[in-house]
XYZ file of C-alpha atoms in Angstrom:
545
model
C 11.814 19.188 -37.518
C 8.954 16.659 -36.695
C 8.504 12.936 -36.863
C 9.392 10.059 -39.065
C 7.289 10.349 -42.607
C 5.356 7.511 -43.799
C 3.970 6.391 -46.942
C 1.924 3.314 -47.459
C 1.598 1.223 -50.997
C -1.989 0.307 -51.549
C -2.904 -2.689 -52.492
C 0.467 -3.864 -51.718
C 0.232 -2.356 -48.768
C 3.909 -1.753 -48.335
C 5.615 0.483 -46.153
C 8.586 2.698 -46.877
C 9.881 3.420 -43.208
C 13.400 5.400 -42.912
C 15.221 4.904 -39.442
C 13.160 2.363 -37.135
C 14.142 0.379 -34.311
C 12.592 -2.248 -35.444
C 13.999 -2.541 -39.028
C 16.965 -1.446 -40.774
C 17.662 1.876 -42.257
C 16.991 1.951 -46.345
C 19.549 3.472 -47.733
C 20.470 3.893 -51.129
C 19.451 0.659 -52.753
C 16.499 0.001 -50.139
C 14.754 3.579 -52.055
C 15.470 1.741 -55.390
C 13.417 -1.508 -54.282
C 10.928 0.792 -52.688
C 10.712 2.447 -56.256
C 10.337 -0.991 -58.196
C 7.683 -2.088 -55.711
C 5.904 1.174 -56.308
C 5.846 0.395 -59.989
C 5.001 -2.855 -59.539
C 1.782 -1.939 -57.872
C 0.612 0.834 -59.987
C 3.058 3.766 -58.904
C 0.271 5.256 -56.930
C 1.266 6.247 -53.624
C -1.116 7.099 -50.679
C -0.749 10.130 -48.428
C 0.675 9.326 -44.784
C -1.072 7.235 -42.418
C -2.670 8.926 -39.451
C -0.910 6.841 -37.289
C 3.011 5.769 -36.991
C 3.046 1.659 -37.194
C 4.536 1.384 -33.715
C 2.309 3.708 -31.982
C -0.291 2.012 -29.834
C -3.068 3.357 -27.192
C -2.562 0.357 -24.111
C -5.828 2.196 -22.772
C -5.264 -0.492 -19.627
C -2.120 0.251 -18.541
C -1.510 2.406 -15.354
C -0.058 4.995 -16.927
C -1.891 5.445 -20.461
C -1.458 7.552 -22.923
C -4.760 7.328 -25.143
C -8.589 6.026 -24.839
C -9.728 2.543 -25.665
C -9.901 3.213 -29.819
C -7.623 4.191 -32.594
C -10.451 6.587 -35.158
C -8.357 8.594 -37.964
C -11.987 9.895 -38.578
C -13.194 10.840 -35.231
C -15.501 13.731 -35.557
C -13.496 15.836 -32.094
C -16.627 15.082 -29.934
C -16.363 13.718 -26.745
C -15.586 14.366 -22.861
C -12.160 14.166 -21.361
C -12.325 13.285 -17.738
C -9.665 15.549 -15.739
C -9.072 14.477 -12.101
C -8.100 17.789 -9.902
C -6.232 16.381 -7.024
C -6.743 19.501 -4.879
C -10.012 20.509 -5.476
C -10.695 17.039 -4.983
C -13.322 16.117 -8.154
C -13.395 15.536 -11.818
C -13.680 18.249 -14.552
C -15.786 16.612 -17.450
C -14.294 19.347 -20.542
C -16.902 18.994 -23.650
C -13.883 18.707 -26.792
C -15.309 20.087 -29.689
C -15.950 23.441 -27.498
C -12.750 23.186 -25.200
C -14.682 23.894 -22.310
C -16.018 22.402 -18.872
C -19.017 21.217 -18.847
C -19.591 19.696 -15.125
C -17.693 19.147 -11.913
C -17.633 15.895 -10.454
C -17.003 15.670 -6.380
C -15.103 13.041 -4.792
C -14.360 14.348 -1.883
C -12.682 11.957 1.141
C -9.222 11.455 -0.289
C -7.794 12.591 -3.894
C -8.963 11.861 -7.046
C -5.163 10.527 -8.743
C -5.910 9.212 -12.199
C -8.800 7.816 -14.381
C -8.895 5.075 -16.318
C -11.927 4.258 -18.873
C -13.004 0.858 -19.424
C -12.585 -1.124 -22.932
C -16.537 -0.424 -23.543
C -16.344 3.281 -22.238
C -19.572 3.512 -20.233
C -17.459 3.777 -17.002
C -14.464 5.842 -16.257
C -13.087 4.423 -12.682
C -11.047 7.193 -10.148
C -8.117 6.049 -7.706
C -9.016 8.086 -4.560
C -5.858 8.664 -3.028
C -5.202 8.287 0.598
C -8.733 7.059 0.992
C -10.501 3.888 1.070
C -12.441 3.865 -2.358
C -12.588 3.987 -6.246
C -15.234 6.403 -7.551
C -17.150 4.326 -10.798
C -18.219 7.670 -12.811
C -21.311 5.760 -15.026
C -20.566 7.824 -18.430
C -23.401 6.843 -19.522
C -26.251 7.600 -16.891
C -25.311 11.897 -16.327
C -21.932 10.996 -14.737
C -23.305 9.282 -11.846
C -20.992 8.201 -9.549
C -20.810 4.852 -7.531
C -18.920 4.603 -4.603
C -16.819 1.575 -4.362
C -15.841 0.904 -0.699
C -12.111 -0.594 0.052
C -11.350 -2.512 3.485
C -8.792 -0.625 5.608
C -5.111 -1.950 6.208
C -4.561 -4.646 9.282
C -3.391 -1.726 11.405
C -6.809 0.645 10.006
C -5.112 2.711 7.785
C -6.961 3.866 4.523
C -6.168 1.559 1.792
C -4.406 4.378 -0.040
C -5.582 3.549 -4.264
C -2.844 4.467 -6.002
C -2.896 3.183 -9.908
C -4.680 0.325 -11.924
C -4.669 -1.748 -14.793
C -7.104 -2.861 -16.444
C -7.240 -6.333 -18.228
C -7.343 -6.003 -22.026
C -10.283 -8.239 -22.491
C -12.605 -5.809 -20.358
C -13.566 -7.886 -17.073
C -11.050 -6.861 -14.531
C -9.947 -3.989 -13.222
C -6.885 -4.163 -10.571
C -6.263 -1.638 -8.179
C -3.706 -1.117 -6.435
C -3.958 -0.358 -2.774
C -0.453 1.582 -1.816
C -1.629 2.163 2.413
C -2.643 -2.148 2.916
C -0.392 -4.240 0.550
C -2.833 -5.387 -1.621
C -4.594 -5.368 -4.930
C -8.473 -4.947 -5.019
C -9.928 -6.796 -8.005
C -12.961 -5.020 -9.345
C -15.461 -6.198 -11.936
C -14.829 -3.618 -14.707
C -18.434 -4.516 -16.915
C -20.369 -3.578 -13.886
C -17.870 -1.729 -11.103
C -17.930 -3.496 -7.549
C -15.349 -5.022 -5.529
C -14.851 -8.749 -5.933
C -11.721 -9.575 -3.901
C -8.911 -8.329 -2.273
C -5.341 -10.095 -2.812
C -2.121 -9.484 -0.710
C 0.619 -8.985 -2.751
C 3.465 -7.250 -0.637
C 4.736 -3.638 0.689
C 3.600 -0.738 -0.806
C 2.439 -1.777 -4.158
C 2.679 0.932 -7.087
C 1.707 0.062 -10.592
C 0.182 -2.961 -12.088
C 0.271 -4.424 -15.836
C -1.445 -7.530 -17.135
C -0.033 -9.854 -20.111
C -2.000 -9.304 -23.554
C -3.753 -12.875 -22.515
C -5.242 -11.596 -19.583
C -3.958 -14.212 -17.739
C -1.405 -12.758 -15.833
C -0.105 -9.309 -13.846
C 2.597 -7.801 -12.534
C 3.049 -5.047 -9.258
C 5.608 -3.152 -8.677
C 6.222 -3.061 -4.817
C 7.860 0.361 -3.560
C 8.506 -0.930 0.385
C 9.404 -4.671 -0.725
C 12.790 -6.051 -2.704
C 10.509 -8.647 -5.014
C 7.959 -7.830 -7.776
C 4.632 -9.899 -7.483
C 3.231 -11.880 -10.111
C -0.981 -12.689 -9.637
C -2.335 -15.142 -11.634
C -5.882 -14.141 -12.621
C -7.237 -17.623 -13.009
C -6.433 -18.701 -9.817
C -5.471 -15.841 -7.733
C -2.274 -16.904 -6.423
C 0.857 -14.611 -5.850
C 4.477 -15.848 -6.579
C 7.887 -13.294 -6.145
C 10.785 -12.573 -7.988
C 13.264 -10.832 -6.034
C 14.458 -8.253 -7.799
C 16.905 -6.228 -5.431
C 19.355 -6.925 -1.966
C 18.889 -2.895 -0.984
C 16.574 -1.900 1.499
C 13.576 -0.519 -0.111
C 11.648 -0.482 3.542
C 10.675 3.291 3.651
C 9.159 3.046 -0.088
C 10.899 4.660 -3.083
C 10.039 4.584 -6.963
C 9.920 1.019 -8.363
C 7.829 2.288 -11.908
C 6.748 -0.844 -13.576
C 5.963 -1.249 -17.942
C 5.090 -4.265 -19.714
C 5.640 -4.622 -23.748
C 2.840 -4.220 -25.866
C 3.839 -7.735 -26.914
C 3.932 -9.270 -23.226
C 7.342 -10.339 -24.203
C 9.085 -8.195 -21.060
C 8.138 -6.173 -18.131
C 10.419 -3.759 -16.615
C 10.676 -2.212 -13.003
C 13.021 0.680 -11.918
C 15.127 -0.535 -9.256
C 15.215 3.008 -8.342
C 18.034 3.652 -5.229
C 20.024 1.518 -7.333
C 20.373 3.397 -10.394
C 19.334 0.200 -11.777
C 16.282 -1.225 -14.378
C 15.618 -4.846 -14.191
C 14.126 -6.469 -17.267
C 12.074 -9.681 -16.727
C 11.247 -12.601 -19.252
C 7.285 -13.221 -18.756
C 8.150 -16.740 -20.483
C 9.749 -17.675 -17.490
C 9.968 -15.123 -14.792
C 13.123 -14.753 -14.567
C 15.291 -11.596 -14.744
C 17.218 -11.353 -17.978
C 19.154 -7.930 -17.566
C 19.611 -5.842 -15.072
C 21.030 -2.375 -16.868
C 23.140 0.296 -14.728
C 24.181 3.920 -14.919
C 20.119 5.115 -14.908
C 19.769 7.904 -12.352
C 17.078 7.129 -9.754
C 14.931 6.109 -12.646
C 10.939 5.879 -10.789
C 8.328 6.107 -14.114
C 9.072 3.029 -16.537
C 7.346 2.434 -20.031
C 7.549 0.782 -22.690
C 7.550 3.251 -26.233
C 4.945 1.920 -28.518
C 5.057 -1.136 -29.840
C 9.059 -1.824 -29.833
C 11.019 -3.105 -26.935
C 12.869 0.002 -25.952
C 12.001 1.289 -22.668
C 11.469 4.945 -21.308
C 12.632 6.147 -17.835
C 12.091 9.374 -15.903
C 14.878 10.304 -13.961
C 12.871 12.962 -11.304
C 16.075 13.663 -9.321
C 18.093 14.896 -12.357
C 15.676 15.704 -14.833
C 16.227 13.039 -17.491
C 14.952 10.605 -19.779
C 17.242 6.790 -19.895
C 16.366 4.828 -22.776
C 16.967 1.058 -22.769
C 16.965 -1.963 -25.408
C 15.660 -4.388 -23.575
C 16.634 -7.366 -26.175
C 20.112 -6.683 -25.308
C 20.426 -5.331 -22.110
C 21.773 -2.109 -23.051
C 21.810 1.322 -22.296
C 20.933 3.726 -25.303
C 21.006 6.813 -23.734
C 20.442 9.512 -21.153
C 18.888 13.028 -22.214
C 18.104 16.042 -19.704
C 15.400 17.366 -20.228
C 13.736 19.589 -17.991
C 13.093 19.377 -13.848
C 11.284 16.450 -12.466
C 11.332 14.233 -15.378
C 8.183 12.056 -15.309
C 6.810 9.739 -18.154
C 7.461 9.534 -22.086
C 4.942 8.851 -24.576
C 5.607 7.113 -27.958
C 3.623 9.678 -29.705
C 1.170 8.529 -32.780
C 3.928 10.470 -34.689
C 6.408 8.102 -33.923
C 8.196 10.480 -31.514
C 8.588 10.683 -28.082
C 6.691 12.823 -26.353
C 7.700 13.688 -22.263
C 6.420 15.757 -19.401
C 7.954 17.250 -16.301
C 6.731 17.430 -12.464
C 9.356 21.098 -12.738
C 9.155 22.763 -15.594
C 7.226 24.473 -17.731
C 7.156 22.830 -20.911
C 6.485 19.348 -22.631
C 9.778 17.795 -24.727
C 8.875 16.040 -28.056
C 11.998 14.032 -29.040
C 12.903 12.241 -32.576
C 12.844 8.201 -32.052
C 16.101 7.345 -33.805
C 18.743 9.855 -31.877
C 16.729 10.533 -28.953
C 17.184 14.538 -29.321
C 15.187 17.108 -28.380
C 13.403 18.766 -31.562
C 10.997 20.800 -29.991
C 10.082 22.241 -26.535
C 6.510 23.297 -25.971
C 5.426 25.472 -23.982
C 2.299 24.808 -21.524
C 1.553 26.287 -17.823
C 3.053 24.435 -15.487
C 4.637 21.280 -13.507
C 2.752 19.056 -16.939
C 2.288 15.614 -15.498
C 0.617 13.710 -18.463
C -0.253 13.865 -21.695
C -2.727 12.194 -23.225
C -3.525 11.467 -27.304
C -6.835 12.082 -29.033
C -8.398 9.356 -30.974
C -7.635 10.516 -34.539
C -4.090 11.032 -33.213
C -3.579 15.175 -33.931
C -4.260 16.201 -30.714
C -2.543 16.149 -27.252
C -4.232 16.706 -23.961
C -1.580 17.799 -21.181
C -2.571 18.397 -17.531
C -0.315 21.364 -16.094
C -0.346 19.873 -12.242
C 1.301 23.159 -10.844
C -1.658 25.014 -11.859
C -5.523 24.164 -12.807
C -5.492 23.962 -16.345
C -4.669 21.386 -19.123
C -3.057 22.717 -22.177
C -4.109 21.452 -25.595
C -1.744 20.835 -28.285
C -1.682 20.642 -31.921
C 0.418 17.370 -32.812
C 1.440 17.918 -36.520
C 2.508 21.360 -35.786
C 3.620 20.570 -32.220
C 2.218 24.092 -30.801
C -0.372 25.212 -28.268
C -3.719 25.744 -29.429
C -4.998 26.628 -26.286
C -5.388 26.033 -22.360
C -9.183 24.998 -20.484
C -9.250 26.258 -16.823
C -9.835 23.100 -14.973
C -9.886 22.227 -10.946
C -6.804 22.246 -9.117
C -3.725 20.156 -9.943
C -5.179 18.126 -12.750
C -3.022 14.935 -12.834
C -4.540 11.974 -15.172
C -6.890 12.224 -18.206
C -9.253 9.411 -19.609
C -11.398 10.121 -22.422
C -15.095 9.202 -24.119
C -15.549 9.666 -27.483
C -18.939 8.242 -28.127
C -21.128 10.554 -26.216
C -24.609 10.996 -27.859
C -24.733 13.964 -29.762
C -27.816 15.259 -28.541
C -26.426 14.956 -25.098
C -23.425 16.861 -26.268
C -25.534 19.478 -27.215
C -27.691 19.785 -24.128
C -24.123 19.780 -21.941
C -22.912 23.044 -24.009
C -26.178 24.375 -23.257
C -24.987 24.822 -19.510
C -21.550 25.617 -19.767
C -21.666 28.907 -17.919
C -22.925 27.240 -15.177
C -20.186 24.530 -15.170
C -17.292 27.009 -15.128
C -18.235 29.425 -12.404
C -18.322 25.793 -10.189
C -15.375 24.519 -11.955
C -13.615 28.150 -10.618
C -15.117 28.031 -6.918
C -13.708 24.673 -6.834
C -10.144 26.240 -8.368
C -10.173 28.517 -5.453
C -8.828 27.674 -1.786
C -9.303 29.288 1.111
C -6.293 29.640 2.811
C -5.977 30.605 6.471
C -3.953 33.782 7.649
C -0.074 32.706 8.166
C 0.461 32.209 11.613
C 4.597 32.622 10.432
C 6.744 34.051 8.208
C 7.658 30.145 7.652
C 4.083 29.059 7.461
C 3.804 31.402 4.757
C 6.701 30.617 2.985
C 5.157 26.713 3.458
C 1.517 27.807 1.507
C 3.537 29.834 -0.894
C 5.717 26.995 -2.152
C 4.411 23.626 -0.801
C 0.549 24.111 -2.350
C 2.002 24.067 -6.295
C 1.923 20.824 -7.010
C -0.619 19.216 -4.393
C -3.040 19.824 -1.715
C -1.620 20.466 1.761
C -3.792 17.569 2.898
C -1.314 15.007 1.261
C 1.286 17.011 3.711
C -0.450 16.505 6.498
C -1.222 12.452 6.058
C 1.951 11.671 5.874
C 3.839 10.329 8.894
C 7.136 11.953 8.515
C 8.507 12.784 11.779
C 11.367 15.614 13.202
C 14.427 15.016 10.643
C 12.343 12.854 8.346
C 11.307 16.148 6.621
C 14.632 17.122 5.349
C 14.804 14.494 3.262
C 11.216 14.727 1.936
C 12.098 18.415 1.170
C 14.935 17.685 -1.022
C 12.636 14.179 -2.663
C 10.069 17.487 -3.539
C 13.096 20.037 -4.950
C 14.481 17.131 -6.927
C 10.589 16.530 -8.451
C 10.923 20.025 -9.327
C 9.719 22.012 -6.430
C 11.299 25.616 -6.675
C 12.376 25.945 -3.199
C 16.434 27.243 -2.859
C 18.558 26.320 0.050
C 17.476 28.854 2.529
C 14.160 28.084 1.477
C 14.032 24.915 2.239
C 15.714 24.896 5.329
C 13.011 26.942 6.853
C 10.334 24.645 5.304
C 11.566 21.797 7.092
C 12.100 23.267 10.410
C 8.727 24.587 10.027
C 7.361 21.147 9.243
C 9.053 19.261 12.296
C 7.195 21.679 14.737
C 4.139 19.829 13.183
C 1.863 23.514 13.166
C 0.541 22.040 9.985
C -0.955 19.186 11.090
C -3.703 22.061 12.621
C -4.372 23.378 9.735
C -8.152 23.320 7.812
C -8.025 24.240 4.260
C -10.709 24.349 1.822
C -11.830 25.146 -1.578
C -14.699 27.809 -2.315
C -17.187 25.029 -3.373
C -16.348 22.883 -0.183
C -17.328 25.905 2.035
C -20.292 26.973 0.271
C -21.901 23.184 -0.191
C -20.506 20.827 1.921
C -20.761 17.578 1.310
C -20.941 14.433 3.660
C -18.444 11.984 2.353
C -19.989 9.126 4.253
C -23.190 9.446 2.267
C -21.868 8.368 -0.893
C -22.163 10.205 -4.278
C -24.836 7.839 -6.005
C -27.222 11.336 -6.047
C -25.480 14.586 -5.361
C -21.681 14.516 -6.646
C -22.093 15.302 -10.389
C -22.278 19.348 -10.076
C -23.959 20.326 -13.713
């Protein structure tokens, strides 16, 4: 078992590749060539590359899977950035140790995934369900600036969701899921520099390889919006007749090539596949069950869906139109990886395990093992290391690549969900962050730790006991869902891997339309023992060392 094997003819620098999708397989007489050519430069072969030819990092894309450099020599220092949804901050873990080394607070919404710019001196936060982005300055003791987001028309929070950043550096785009718009930000030197409408409930954003272009997926709205980043005008291509009204899915990828983006058309069992060329819809591919996470794998044009509701993976060619394949594997599929092993590496919102799976036949060759409900994993520089938050608990697990085995798990804040990571930290300021480790993990645990109040039910307990794995009750209590709303949004959560049985959740939604949680106050052992005042921004007194 493992991936593909590599070799690489120096200075012919020719590669011997069995089994891609973008070439043909050898075979028999192909080896013979690949023989001559080896004589023909010296019969000296090379060991493997670090890195599989189609694997690529796309450190601006919404839902990345690496940092903004490929180093096969990367010395393992560096901080990875860990945003803990419910103890709403940032665990900064030191790499070559494997431990925290500070606790960032964001507190006034949830911190939902980092991104770190193409320079690395900032690493920017979506704080969900509020009405900012929190600008973590890397370089200046992991200050953080506050960037302020205007409410929707009707003054609801703007609701950050994901970003993408543009690949030559200047822009980051936000999108803002609670007003219908994208926020521009100047990624060199985060601030806010305009706010565009683009439609209902926008979800992920990609931008072309130019940096010319970008593309949101809209969850409430039947079109995908195209902004051009020159002029700042929106067109629409419609891209479904089905209501989409209360918001559902719609996962948008792009190719690493620009050539294609892709949106899960997700309560139709449907992905579309657009031409950027001419924005236009080339395919629209069937049979994919309630597909929500889209991605392209690597550098190829097959694309990647998780299937939450069902637990599986679709794959796609998106030349042809064609569905390769549907494989289950494991509750609440989420997002696959083309791995710098040239496999495909996936994570679950339900289970308790990653799934590496070989490229050519799309089989399962190894399950790992982590904690639980892992929601992203995340690839070292040097490629032979993966980072994988566990979002049902408040760890990440870290995992040997080449061996594909768990080296070890780093106690984190609560429900970690996205990762970013810096690799050029100064060493001496390494070395003075170990110094006060100790210090960092006794916050990182008080912030770990919630405070729950006594059950006032049998139901309500049954409600902290399962509804608190994989998020914060707060994120229960914004939403709007009303009387027989919640049986549906209790079945959404068992199909994204929730373990809640039928009896279960029939008493968790009856519970729920009484609305007895909306009274409810819960907080973390660090929020009780130094509160913070949101409104007074973090400039001097979030980073917790």
């Amino acid at each position: 078992m493992g991936g593909h094997r590599h070799a690489s003819v120096e200075p012919c620098r020719a590669r011997v590749r069995p089994g891609s999708h973008g070439a043909t397989r050898l075979g028999l007489a192909g080896l013979v060539a690949a023989s001559l050519l080896l004589a023909a430069c010296g019969g000296v072969m090379t060991p493997a590359a670090t890195f599989d030819p189609d694997y690529e990092v796309r450190w601006y894309e919404s839902q990345n899977a690496a940092g903004p450099e490929l180093d096969p020599k990367w010395d393992g220092n560096g901080w990875l950035y860990v945003a803990d949804e419910v103890s709403q901050g940032v665990t900064v873990v030191d790499l070559a140790t494997g431990e925290p080394v500070q606790f960032i607070r964001t507190e006034g919404g949830v911190p939902h995934h980092p991104y770190i710019t193409k320079d690395q001196r900032w690493v920017l936060v979506t704080i969900r369900y509020g009405d900012w982005v929190a600008a973590i300055d890397t370089d200046n003791g992991n200050k953080v600036r506050r960037i302020d987001l205007p409410k929707s028309a009707d003054g609801k929070p703007a609701g950050p969701l994901h970003m993408g950043l543009t690949p030559d550096g200047r822009y980051a785009l936000v999108t803002l899921n609670g007003s219908g718009a994208v926020a521009v930000l100047d990624a060199t030197d985060p601030k806010l520099l305009r706010v565009v409408e683009v439609g209902k409930k926008p979800r992920d954003v990609v931008v072309t390889p130019d940096s010319k272009k970008a593309y949101v997926s809209l969850q409430a709205d039947t079109r995908v919006a195209v902004l051009d980043l020159e002029t700042w005008k929106v067109e629409h291509i419609t891209r479904t007749d089905t209501d989409y009204g209360s918001g559902s899915g719609s996962g948008l990828g792009m190719s690493a090539d620009g050539k294609y983006v892709a949106v899960a058309n997700t309560l139709d069992d449907e992905v579309i596949i657009i031409d950027t060329a001419t924005d236009r819809i080339v395919h629209r591919v069937g049979n994919v069950p309630k597909p929500v996470n889209v991605e392209f794998l690597g550098k190829t044009h097959v694309i990647s869906t998780g299937n939450r509701s069902d637990g599986s993976f679709s794959f796609i060619d998106a030349d042809k139109g064609q569905l390769i394949r549907t494989v289950k594997t494991g509750g609440g599929a989420n997002i696959a990886y083309y791995g710098p092993d040239g496999n495909v590496w996936v994570n679950h919102n339900g289970a308790q395990h990653i799934s590496v799976l070989d490229f050519e036949t799309f089989e399962v060759i190894k399950e790992i093992p982590v904690v639980q409900n892992p929601h992203w994993i995340y690839f070292s520089p040097d490629g032979k290391t993966a980072y994988v938050t566990n979002w049902g608990a408040n760890s990440i697990s870290i995992i040997d690549v080449e061996k594909m085995e768990r080296v070890k798990n780093v106690t984190v804040g609560l429900n970690p969900n996205g990762l970013a990571l810096k690799s050029n930290v100064p060493p001496d300021v390494i070395a003075r962050w170990q110094e006060n480790k100790d210090q960092a993990k006794e916050v990182v645990a008080k912030a770990a730790r919630l405070v729950m109040p006594e059950p006032r039910s049998e139901a309500e307990a049954l409600f902290f006991q399962k509804c608190t794995i994989c998020h914060d009750v707060g994120r229960i209590i914004r939403n709007n869902a009303r009387g027989d709303q919640w049986d549906a949004i209790v079945e959404k959560m068992r199909g994204n891997g929730a373990p809640i049985d039928d009896q279960e959740a029939k008493i968790i939604a009856e519970y729920l339309k009484t609305d007895q949680h909306r009274s409810l106050t819960i907080k973390t052992e660090l929020q009780i023992e130094q509160p913070l005042d949101p409104a007074k921004g973090y400039e001097d007194d979030a980073a917790v060392q």
